[in-house]
XYZ file of C-alpha atoms in Angstrom:
706
model
C 92.961 75.219 130.895
C 93.850 73.396 134.113
C 94.951 74.564 137.554
C 98.383 72.981 137.079
C 101.156 75.592 136.710
C 103.502 75.116 133.788
C 105.570 78.208 134.597
C 106.311 79.365 138.169
C 108.102 82.620 138.917
C 108.849 83.580 142.522
C 110.425 86.854 143.607
C 112.276 87.320 140.309
C 114.714 90.213 140.303
C 117.153 90.891 137.503
C 119.938 93.474 137.657
C 122.530 94.523 135.111
C 125.681 96.539 135.810
C 125.589 99.986 134.282
C 128.257 100.315 131.632
C 129.977 103.659 131.319
C 131.525 103.253 127.878
C 134.589 105.352 127.113
C 134.825 106.595 130.717
C 136.359 103.221 131.668
C 139.295 103.979 129.371
C 140.120 106.988 131.518
C 140.120 104.938 134.690
C 136.643 105.993 135.775
C 134.457 103.001 136.552
C 135.169 99.314 135.889
C 138.398 97.871 137.356
C 139.640 101.232 138.674
C 136.498 101.727 140.797
C 136.731 98.110 142.018
C 140.355 98.659 143.188
C 139.260 101.795 145.046
C 136.462 99.814 146.669
C 133.733 101.765 144.939
C 130.547 99.754 144.349
C 129.368 99.185 140.774
C 126.001 100.745 139.972
C 123.310 98.337 138.792
C 120.187 98.759 136.720
C 117.190 96.771 137.992
C 115.338 95.439 134.951
C 112.904 93.297 137.000
C 111.889 93.936 140.580
C 110.454 91.092 142.695
C 108.151 89.506 140.108
C 105.921 86.637 141.220
C 103.215 84.855 139.205
C 102.196 81.460 137.820
C 101.148 80.565 134.285
C 98.922 77.521 133.825
C 98.784 74.861 131.147
C 96.852 75.826 127.989
C 96.795 79.448 129.088
C 97.676 82.357 126.806
C 99.291 85.222 128.684
C 100.214 88.664 127.401
C 102.942 90.883 128.767
C 102.521 94.560 128.004
C 104.265 97.751 128.990
C 106.243 100.575 127.447
C 109.796 100.172 126.150
C 112.307 99.449 128.903
C 109.703 98.069 131.300
C 111.329 94.598 131.448
C 109.076 92.594 129.118
C 111.814 91.014 126.992
C 113.989 90.369 130.028
C 111.149 88.477 131.683
C 110.638 86.406 128.536
C 114.363 85.560 128.389
C 114.283 84.356 131.986
C 111.334 82.068 131.220
C 113.175 80.791 128.121
C 116.355 80.154 130.123
C 118.406 82.533 127.998
C 119.388 84.445 131.114
C 119.107 83.721 134.831
C 117.572 85.962 137.497
C 119.739 87.824 139.989
C 117.332 86.769 142.717
C 114.347 84.462 142.892
C 113.483 81.203 141.184
C 111.821 80.133 137.945
C 110.466 76.708 137.095
C 109.275 75.663 133.666
C 107.635 72.291 133.010
C 107.682 71.234 129.350
C 109.393 71.899 126.041
C 109.835 75.596 125.281
C 109.968 77.080 121.781
C 110.811 80.749 121.653
C 111.230 83.542 119.162
C 112.944 86.271 121.121
C 115.598 87.908 118.967
C 116.070 88.085 115.235
C 118.481 85.386 114.066
C 119.163 83.993 117.534
C 120.531 80.449 117.273
C 121.378 80.715 113.563
C 124.813 79.897 112.202
C 125.533 82.388 109.411
C 127.580 79.972 107.302
C 124.983 77.212 107.352
C 122.090 77.065 104.909
C 118.505 77.677 105.891
C 117.797 73.941 105.764
C 120.812 73.161 107.969
C 119.764 75.842 110.447
C 116.299 74.298 110.664
C 117.894 71.068 111.902
C 120.242 73.032 114.197
C 117.457 75.116 115.758
C 115.061 72.207 116.094
C 117.843 70.184 117.737
C 118.426 72.961 120.267
C 114.719 72.793 121.033
C 114.956 69.069 121.782
C 113.862 67.465 118.520
C 115.582 64.460 116.986
C 116.535 64.435 113.324
C 113.813 61.905 112.519
C 111.211 64.180 114.103
C 112.471 67.132 112.105
C 112.282 65.079 108.914
C 108.548 64.637 109.500
C 107.803 68.369 109.584
C 110.599 69.987 107.569
C 108.436 70.326 104.454
C 105.759 72.097 106.523
C 108.412 74.374 108.042
C 109.820 75.306 104.640
C 106.360 75.804 103.130
C 105.268 78.014 106.018
C 108.429 80.125 105.787
C 107.696 80.930 102.145
C 111.408 80.980 101.210
C 111.749 77.539 99.616
C 113.818 78.890 96.706
C 116.423 80.226 99.161
C 116.337 77.419 101.712
C 119.671 75.957 100.582
C 121.486 79.289 100.618
C 123.669 80.415 103.585
C 121.588 82.431 106.030
C 124.111 85.273 106.053
C 122.618 86.131 102.650
C 119.100 86.386 104.138
C 117.217 89.599 104.733
C 115.792 90.373 108.179
C 112.353 89.335 106.940
C 113.685 85.954 105.806
C 115.346 85.458 109.195
C 112.084 85.935 111.039
C 110.158 83.749 108.591
C 112.365 80.726 109.102
C 112.789 81.385 112.828
C 109.052 81.526 113.454
C 108.407 78.515 111.232
C 110.848 76.357 113.220
C 109.612 77.558 116.612
C 105.956 76.922 115.784
C 106.382 73.451 114.266
C 108.496 71.732 116.938
C 105.313 70.868 118.850
C 106.238 72.878 121.959
C 104.420 72.774 125.280
C 105.217 76.449 125.754
C 105.544 79.016 122.971
C 107.245 82.339 123.745
C 106.801 85.165 121.227
C 108.386 88.604 121.372
C 107.602 91.740 119.342
C 110.059 90.444 116.736
C 107.015 89.293 114.701
C 106.543 92.839 113.494
C 109.582 92.409 111.222
C 107.680 90.236 108.722
C 105.590 91.622 105.887
C 101.799 91.853 106.147
C 101.152 88.520 104.414
C 103.557 86.656 106.706
C 102.199 88.390 109.814
C 98.756 87.060 108.909
C 100.166 83.550 108.595
C 101.842 83.959 111.990
C 98.603 85.116 113.568
C 96.772 82.176 112.102
C 99.465 79.759 113.329
C 99.349 81.247 116.824
C 95.583 80.852 116.736
C 96.065 77.186 115.825
C 98.501 76.643 118.705
C 96.029 78.333 121.012
C 93.230 76.053 119.828
C 95.521 73.042 120.355
C 95.856 73.949 124.026
C 99.481 75.099 123.950
C 100.711 77.552 126.554
C 101.598 80.869 124.901
C 103.381 83.834 126.457
C 103.093 86.842 124.184
C 104.965 90.159 124.439
C 103.523 92.967 122.338
C 102.739 96.650 122.129
C 99.724 95.774 119.968
C 96.827 95.781 122.413
C 94.498 94.324 119.785
C 96.740 91.285 119.395
C 97.039 90.911 123.161
C 93.278 91.171 123.575
C 92.628 88.545 120.909
C 95.139 85.978 122.148
C 95.370 86.286 125.881
C 93.424 84.896 128.842
C 95.411 87.114 131.204
C 97.667 90.132 130.853
C 100.631 91.167 133.027
C 101.553 94.841 132.958
C 105.178 95.824 133.642
C 106.385 99.313 134.419
C 110.038 99.970 135.299
C 110.468 96.313 136.121
C 107.524 96.102 138.509
C 104.366 94.095 138.129
C 101.900 96.842 138.889
C 98.594 95.261 137.930
C 97.025 91.893 137.244
C 93.431 91.012 136.512
C 91.130 90.675 133.524
C 92.486 91.608 130.115
C 90.186 94.602 129.758
C 90.859 95.847 133.283
C 94.619 95.636 132.786
C 94.515 97.364 129.423
C 92.215 99.981 130.929
C 94.813 100.645 133.602
C 97.586 100.719 131.006
C 95.735 103.253 128.881
C 95.070 105.454 131.882
C 98.471 105.295 133.589
C 101.188 104.351 131.108
C 102.749 106.534 128.445
C 104.261 109.941 127.922
C 102.126 112.304 129.949
C 102.095 114.989 127.228
C 100.125 112.660 124.958
C 97.460 111.386 127.400
C 94.295 113.004 128.669
C 90.879 111.895 129.935
C 87.600 113.730 129.398
C 84.169 112.828 130.772
C 80.636 114.159 131.092
C 79.403 115.864 134.239
C 78.223 112.591 135.787
C 81.338 110.648 134.778
C 79.151 108.019 133.075
C 80.869 108.495 129.718
C 84.652 108.807 129.534
C 87.128 109.084 126.682
C 90.839 108.497 127.148
C 93.059 110.042 124.506
C 96.423 108.271 124.292
C 98.934 109.173 121.571
C 96.626 109.174 118.569
C 94.039 106.691 119.844
C 90.838 107.136 121.828
C 89.280 104.583 124.170
C 85.655 105.021 125.216
C 84.221 103.953 128.587
C 80.651 103.760 129.852
C 80.126 103.481 133.619
C 83.844 102.657 133.953
C 83.529 99.776 131.456
C 85.445 99.953 128.196
C 83.020 99.805 125.285
C 85.602 100.141 122.531
C 87.928 97.203 121.979
C 91.597 97.717 122.926
C 92.185 98.861 119.343
C 90.147 101.936 120.264
C 89.350 104.721 117.810
C 92.022 105.858 115.374
C 92.458 108.129 112.389
C 93.788 106.898 109.052
C 95.505 108.677 106.170
C 95.818 106.773 102.886
C 98.790 107.970 100.817
C 100.059 106.085 97.743
C 97.864 103.132 98.792
C 99.718 102.959 102.130
C 97.851 103.277 105.439
C 99.229 105.678 108.040
C 97.476 105.435 111.409
C 97.191 108.353 113.783
C 99.157 106.441 116.431
C 102.182 106.551 114.095
C 103.034 110.057 115.227
C 104.297 112.342 117.966
C 101.317 113.631 119.970
C 100.752 116.175 122.699
C 97.626 117.525 124.400
C 97.439 121.277 123.787
C 94.332 122.071 125.839
C 93.113 120.038 128.799
C 89.613 120.317 130.206
C 87.280 118.086 132.145
C 84.822 117.740 129.261
C 86.924 118.832 126.274
C 90.467 118.713 124.938
C 92.577 119.647 121.932
C 95.377 117.336 120.818
C 97.962 117.622 118.080
C 100.126 114.988 116.445
C 102.642 115.001 113.599
C 102.925 111.745 111.668
C 106.358 110.157 111.506
C 106.280 109.207 107.829
C 104.091 111.912 106.301
C 104.310 115.720 106.298
C 100.891 115.892 107.955
C 99.843 117.224 111.343
C 96.547 116.151 112.946
C 94.527 118.329 115.316
C 91.682 116.649 117.209
C 89.119 118.650 119.158
C 87.189 116.278 121.412
C 84.301 116.889 123.783
C 81.702 114.887 125.686
C 78.191 116.255 126.010
C 74.659 114.819 126.120
C 75.895 111.193 126.257
C 77.970 111.729 123.128
C 81.644 111.846 122.229
C 82.149 114.458 119.514
C 85.443 114.471 117.648
C 86.129 117.380 115.282
C 89.336 116.521 113.407
C 91.388 118.686 111.090
C 94.804 118.310 109.547
C 97.559 120.520 108.216
C 99.537 119.539 105.128
C 103.137 120.665 105.543
C 103.942 119.604 101.982
C 101.718 118.865 99.003
C 101.280 115.093 98.785
C 98.613 112.990 97.032
C 96.033 111.760 99.550
C 93.594 109.042 98.489
C 91.353 108.952 101.565
C 90.877 109.822 105.213
C 89.187 107.467 107.653
C 88.196 107.062 111.258
C 87.995 103.507 112.528
C 85.946 102.623 115.578
C 86.742 99.172 116.991
C 84.203 97.495 119.278
C 84.294 94.205 121.223
C 82.591 91.065 119.913
C 79.728 91.473 122.388
C 78.335 93.963 119.872
C 76.543 91.388 117.755
C 73.972 93.359 115.693
C 73.899 96.440 113.494
C 71.569 98.667 111.524
C 72.968 100.552 108.561
C 71.335 101.969 105.440
C 68.215 99.882 105.914
C 70.140 96.689 106.649
C 69.481 95.210 110.080
C 71.686 92.198 110.580
C 73.909 90.103 112.797
C 77.670 90.020 112.799
C 79.213 86.742 111.700
C 81.401 84.999 114.309
C 85.146 85.671 114.047
C 86.887 82.333 113.462
C 90.598 81.364 113.739
C 90.699 81.082 109.952
C 89.657 84.727 109.395
C 92.867 86.255 108.037
C 91.378 89.470 106.675
C 88.715 92.049 107.422
C 85.187 91.069 106.355
C 82.518 93.750 105.664
C 78.976 92.793 106.679
C 77.249 95.190 104.274
C 78.640 97.302 101.423
C 79.246 101.003 102.062
C 76.750 103.468 100.640
C 77.892 106.940 99.664
C 76.143 109.590 101.721
C 74.689 107.150 104.282
C 76.607 108.423 107.282
C 75.007 106.943 110.402
C 74.852 103.457 111.881
C 73.627 101.696 115.036
C 75.541 98.992 116.906
C 73.678 96.779 119.394
C 74.735 94.223 121.997
C 72.837 91.408 123.687
C 74.755 92.232 126.883
C 72.884 94.829 128.898
C 76.047 96.433 130.292
C 77.069 97.501 126.779
C 75.003 100.477 125.608
C 73.391 100.796 122.208
C 75.621 103.066 120.104
C 74.798 105.454 117.303
C 77.773 106.441 115.144
C 77.478 109.455 112.864
C 80.053 110.853 110.465
C 79.258 114.277 109.066
C 81.629 115.972 106.653
C 81.570 119.228 104.763
C 83.058 117.292 101.836
C 81.216 114.834 99.527
C 82.288 111.233 99.149
C 81.707 109.938 102.685
C 80.539 106.437 103.581
C 80.515 103.916 106.416
C 81.614 100.288 106.316
C 80.702 97.820 109.085
C 82.310 94.436 109.602
C 84.726 92.115 111.408
C 88.487 92.407 111.747
C 90.695 89.344 111.407
C 91.055 86.725 114.151
C 93.913 88.561 115.850
C 92.024 91.851 116.058
C 88.845 90.072 117.233
C 86.816 93.259 116.930
C 83.850 94.722 115.128
C 84.826 97.743 113.069
C 82.953 100.805 111.879
C 85.004 102.525 109.210
C 84.018 106.146 108.480
C 85.558 106.902 105.099
C 86.125 110.123 103.160
C 87.328 109.640 99.588
C 89.463 112.549 98.351
C 89.356 113.367 94.615
C 92.602 114.461 92.962
C 91.183 117.938 92.374
C 89.938 118.430 95.945
C 91.109 121.367 98.010
C 91.955 118.807 100.688
C 95.066 118.009 98.631
C 96.477 121.527 99.001
C 98.849 123.007 101.554
C 97.257 124.424 104.681
C 94.776 123.397 107.353
C 91.640 121.473 106.431
C 88.614 120.623 108.550
C 87.096 117.189 107.954
C 83.794 117.410 109.839
C 82.510 115.635 112.947
C 82.552 112.076 114.229
C 79.843 111.568 116.847
C 79.446 108.447 118.985
C 76.341 108.484 121.179
C 74.749 106.099 123.638
C 71.047 105.580 122.949
C 68.036 103.771 124.379
C 66.134 101.037 122.561
C 63.165 103.399 122.248
C 65.340 106.022 120.552
C 66.723 103.371 118.226
C 63.291 102.040 117.220
C 62.017 105.566 116.612
C 65.047 106.435 114.488
C 64.831 103.202 112.469
C 61.117 103.702 111.845
C 61.740 107.259 110.665
C 64.594 106.120 108.425
C 62.416 103.517 106.743
C 59.480 105.916 106.359
C 61.756 108.371 104.582
C 62.927 105.742 102.111
C 60.090 103.242 101.597
C 57.264 103.277 99.055
C 54.371 100.972 99.971
C 52.351 99.444 97.163
C 49.561 96.946 97.732
C 51.717 93.826 97.531
C 55.191 95.263 96.966
C 57.541 97.382 99.063
C 60.162 99.599 97.405
C 63.165 100.706 99.468
C 64.988 103.735 98.081
C 68.766 103.446 98.211
C 71.647 105.566 96.990
C 70.929 105.597 93.267
C 68.954 102.371 93.241
C 65.641 100.854 94.373
C 65.178 97.458 96.040
C 61.836 95.677 95.642
C 60.440 93.256 98.253
C 57.403 90.976 98.061
C 55.263 91.846 101.097
C 53.596 88.423 101.101
C 56.858 86.530 101.548
C 59.126 89.420 102.692
C 61.675 88.151 100.176
C 63.680 90.336 97.823
C 62.646 90.430 94.181
C 65.722 92.381 93.117
C 69.367 91.963 94.061
C 72.910 92.955 93.055
C 72.431 96.222 91.086
C 68.615 96.430 91.714
C 66.736 99.150 89.769
C 69.242 101.711 88.519
C 70.398 103.880 85.627
C 73.744 103.761 83.872
C 75.483 105.902 81.233
C 78.257 105.444 78.729
C 80.516 108.502 78.590
C 83.945 108.721 76.972
C 83.932 104.964 76.475
C 83.240 104.144 80.152
C 80.099 103.046 81.998
C 78.905 104.943 85.086
C 76.147 103.647 87.369
C 73.668 105.831 89.227
C 74.955 104.193 92.435
C 78.210 106.137 91.988
C 76.385 109.478 92.215
C 76.030 111.411 95.465
C 72.349 111.285 96.472
C 70.316 113.487 98.749
C 67.815 112.047 101.206
C 64.598 111.193 99.273
C 61.633 113.528 99.849
C 57.966 113.701 98.914
C 56.485 116.260 96.542
C 52.717 115.830 96.421
C 52.038 112.154 95.677
C 55.512 111.589 94.245
C 58.836 110.657 95.781
C 61.850 112.617 94.547
C 65.421 111.293 94.436
C 68.243 113.634 93.405
C 71.853 112.698 92.761
C 74.966 114.349 91.345
C 77.967 112.832 89.572
C 81.349 113.419 91.190
C 83.131 113.170 87.838
C 80.865 114.672 85.182
C 78.674 117.814 85.152
C 75.496 115.745 85.442
C 72.643 115.630 87.939
C 69.853 113.059 88.025
C 66.296 113.442 89.245
C 63.947 110.497 89.696
C 60.230 111.175 90.125
C 58.481 108.075 91.489
C 54.672 108.151 91.625
C 53.167 105.039 93.243
C 49.810 103.545 92.274
C 49.042 101.160 95.108
C 45.942 99.608 93.565
C 47.762 98.445 90.437
C 51.093 97.722 92.165
C 52.825 100.180 89.857
C 55.443 102.915 90.282
C 55.254 105.415 87.433
C 58.769 106.673 86.878
C 60.250 109.726 85.230
C 64.006 110.280 85.058
C 65.537 113.641 84.167
C 69.139 114.538 83.493
C 70.400 118.045 84.189
C 73.657 118.965 82.444
C 75.740 121.913 83.634
C 77.822 121.733 80.433
C 77.216 120.335 76.958
C 77.984 116.613 76.890
C 77.765 113.700 74.456
C 76.068 110.607 75.853
C 77.020 107.513 73.873
C 74.319 105.322 75.435
C 72.219 104.959 78.551
C 69.857 102.398 79.993
C 67.377 101.728 82.777
C 68.006 98.301 84.321
C 66.616 96.002 86.985
C 68.734 93.282 88.583
C 66.443 90.395 89.554
C 66.971 87.398 91.797
C 68.351 84.381 89.950
C 65.087 82.410 90.361
C 63.449 84.472 87.595
C 63.307 82.035 84.664
C 61.278 83.561 81.764
C 61.196 86.863 79.861
C 59.008 88.543 77.241
C 59.117 91.688 75.068
C 56.668 93.071 72.486
C 58.169 90.766 69.864
C 59.462 87.569 71.481
C 59.710 85.519 74.633
C 62.162 83.002 76.063
C 63.871 81.432 79.062
C 66.847 82.588 81.078
C 69.504 79.852 80.644
C 71.815 78.747 83.420
C 74.819 81.020 84.057
C 78.017 78.993 84.175
C 80.901 79.872 86.545
C 83.200 80.710 83.626
C 80.861 83.442 82.339
C 82.512 86.812 82.939
C 80.568 89.073 80.569
C 76.976 90.239 80.023
C 74.987 88.271 77.402
C 71.863 89.633 75.734
C 69.305 86.847 75.204
C 66.861 88.356 72.693
C 67.310 88.272 68.913
C 64.923 91.077 67.925
C 66.285 94.453 69.008
C 63.434 96.545 67.608
C 62.155 99.201 70.018
C 59.665 97.687 72.467
C 57.275 99.246 74.949
C 57.930 96.714 77.690
C 59.910 93.774 78.984
C 58.538 91.280 81.513
C 60.120 88.613 83.689
C 58.560 85.892 85.777
C 59.573 82.923 87.900
C 57.994 80.295 90.107
C 56.478 81.780 93.287
C 57.719 85.229 92.267
C 55.744 88.327 91.279
C 55.701 88.986 87.563
C 57.576 92.244 86.933
C 57.240 94.554 83.957
C 59.519 97.447 82.995
C 57.573 99.635 80.555
C 57.955 102.937 78.753
C 55.406 105.489 77.526
C 57.849 106.725 74.849
C 57.332 105.227 71.380
C 60.477 103.933 69.620
C 62.737 105.130 72.433
C 64.083 101.938 74.000
C 65.220 98.501 72.968
C 64.126 96.065 75.675
C 66.583 93.276 76.419
C 66.839 90.330 78.858
C 70.428 89.757 80.028
C 72.435 87.105 81.816
C 75.209 89.014 83.615
C 78.530 87.646 84.812
C 78.345 84.620 87.131
C 79.529 86.475 90.238
C 76.418 88.703 90.299
C 74.072 85.716 90.647
C 71.230 87.687 89.044
C 69.059 88.182 85.955
C 68.694 91.593 84.335
C 65.942 93.238 82.310
C 66.972 96.429 80.582
C 65.605 99.366 78.587
C 68.434 100.519 76.290
C 68.556 103.928 74.610
C 70.974 104.218 71.668
C 71.134 107.002 69.052
C 70.008 105.870 65.606
C 71.696 108.311 63.219
C 74.353 110.002 65.337
C 76.952 108.212 67.425
C 75.944 110.178 70.539
C 73.067 111.936 72.278
C 74.202 115.544 72.297
C 72.815 117.176 75.427
C 72.979 120.937 75.713
C 73.115 122.703 79.061
C 69.738 122.277 80.758
C 67.255 119.580 81.803
C 66.407 116.570 79.617
C 63.880 113.755 80.029
C 65.636 110.388 79.814
C 62.843 107.999 80.710
C 59.078 108.123 81.076
C 57.519 104.808 82.092
C 57.451 102.681 85.163
C 57.634 99.328 86.928
C 54.496 97.245 87.427
C 54.070 94.023 89.400
C 51.593 91.167 89.239
C 51.200 88.744 92.130
C 48.862 85.759 92.576
C 46.278 88.217 93.933
C 46.192 90.499 90.889
C 46.773 88.056 88.027
C 43.814 89.300 85.979
C 45.214 92.758 85.318
C 47.244 93.624 82.215
C 50.635 94.601 83.552
C 51.823 96.074 80.269
């Protein structure tokens, strides 16, 4: 960006005469008033606007409806002239201001491409060079030779944007008209705008989407009733907009006693501030309802603040497109924002999920969730979708977000619900959103009471600022509660699985599905990871893990007894059935890293062959399926691992190459009924597995790991 202005606006005022409609037919207003010498009333759309826009700069114009944004864009484009003041534009301008502007309805799409490009200053030969790119980008090649009066509104905006973005403009003007396109095309538009931005084009962007404005713009101009009321940094301007603009009934600010932590509620979104600095991204915090696979955000509703307090508030909002009414109780106390949401169903409708999304700026670059401490990947112009950093884990309902910038506090996000099926996902939005997201998710089963008419409480969302000392103490406690330490191996207890790590190299031995249990019921496989698991606890020398199926009347209990000297975890697995069930098959499996190359059972041994990309199914590698007491696997510079059982003739041990996408090896203990087609389990507790996992490293090679 240079200091050379490419757009200069000085004292721009724009007025329009107020039209009185049918009153003119009765002689009131219009010509009759002019004859009587009565002055015509004018509406001032813009009032004394002055600013410069520089080359290669991206500028956003925000404000509520009727504030003058589109009028200002039309003046820059030369579509209309100001009543007072002057505007100077240096360079070719491409604009997308109104749907179908500049199209001739009787001409085909192809002919209108040449017409529009010609109006923007391109010669036919220049258009010929890019017309294939324009048509390809528009995505309507099969209709390109049809008259445009047969086009839908979405097709209009596709071809209009494609032309405007491929004429190689110096200045690109974009109005909110982009929202007409479908989601796929909007992503393409965002990517194209990102490309133009990277190419150094000057972009002036009008939008109500503060996330888009934040991602694209170097500066933001805020208009209110035609006046330029604030200019400055993007965050400062949006901060002002959130605080001052909007229907007063739907806006309220709460803060703690010191004023260090503030939350601004604005029409279904919450923005969080710490020492007057916004620590959420402009996308803020929003609620989500998923109905028929469609996402309905909390901002898509009519909101009002019912109770206003300095440290607490109650807000209510009815969604426009769903018979659902939110009620949010919010308070700030002890450096924490606590949101207690509930909703009222006005009509029975199928809900798939409820979510709360917390959007944070890119300066938050690290996270800790469910034992995973990692860094966020950079958000690139080519990122067209949301990218999770770690998979969600059912029941793991707290996460830490950290920033290398000292002015941004360390955040702890907790989501507690009285309903099962909650999880958290952490990741990046697309390039336009340019935010980190923390998605607190509540899956709603079809049989849940949350599907019924009436008012339902969801739980609590808590966002707290924390010190590094508090974070380290919490992380240490988390790991202590979920880690078994052997002599050379570390076992981390997850939600229905166990990860194993070599202490000598600190590299994972297992991956993908790790150590887990799975069942075949009614012709379908169910993994232990799909159960809801309690926090692991110790009982004597043993660790206990307990989980419950959300679909079947089954509970699991794992008893893990470590033997540090022999690098072994003796394992017992029980199944408690609340009703009689027929198990068709079950197994105990370990997903190993791909570098494991050899396997051995009581009867045979062999090598794991290469898994080809086209492999999409599981392949058993052994030929002898007689019951075995153990199966071992080994690989270069990897601990030898042995899955063994103390139960004679109970399990067939099998080495498996899974589908290519897993990138793993699997060793498995398979239990299948010999005479009957099922294991018939009566109500009560049943032992499924009695055995363990033993490891052998270079330091304990002399021991028999069977």
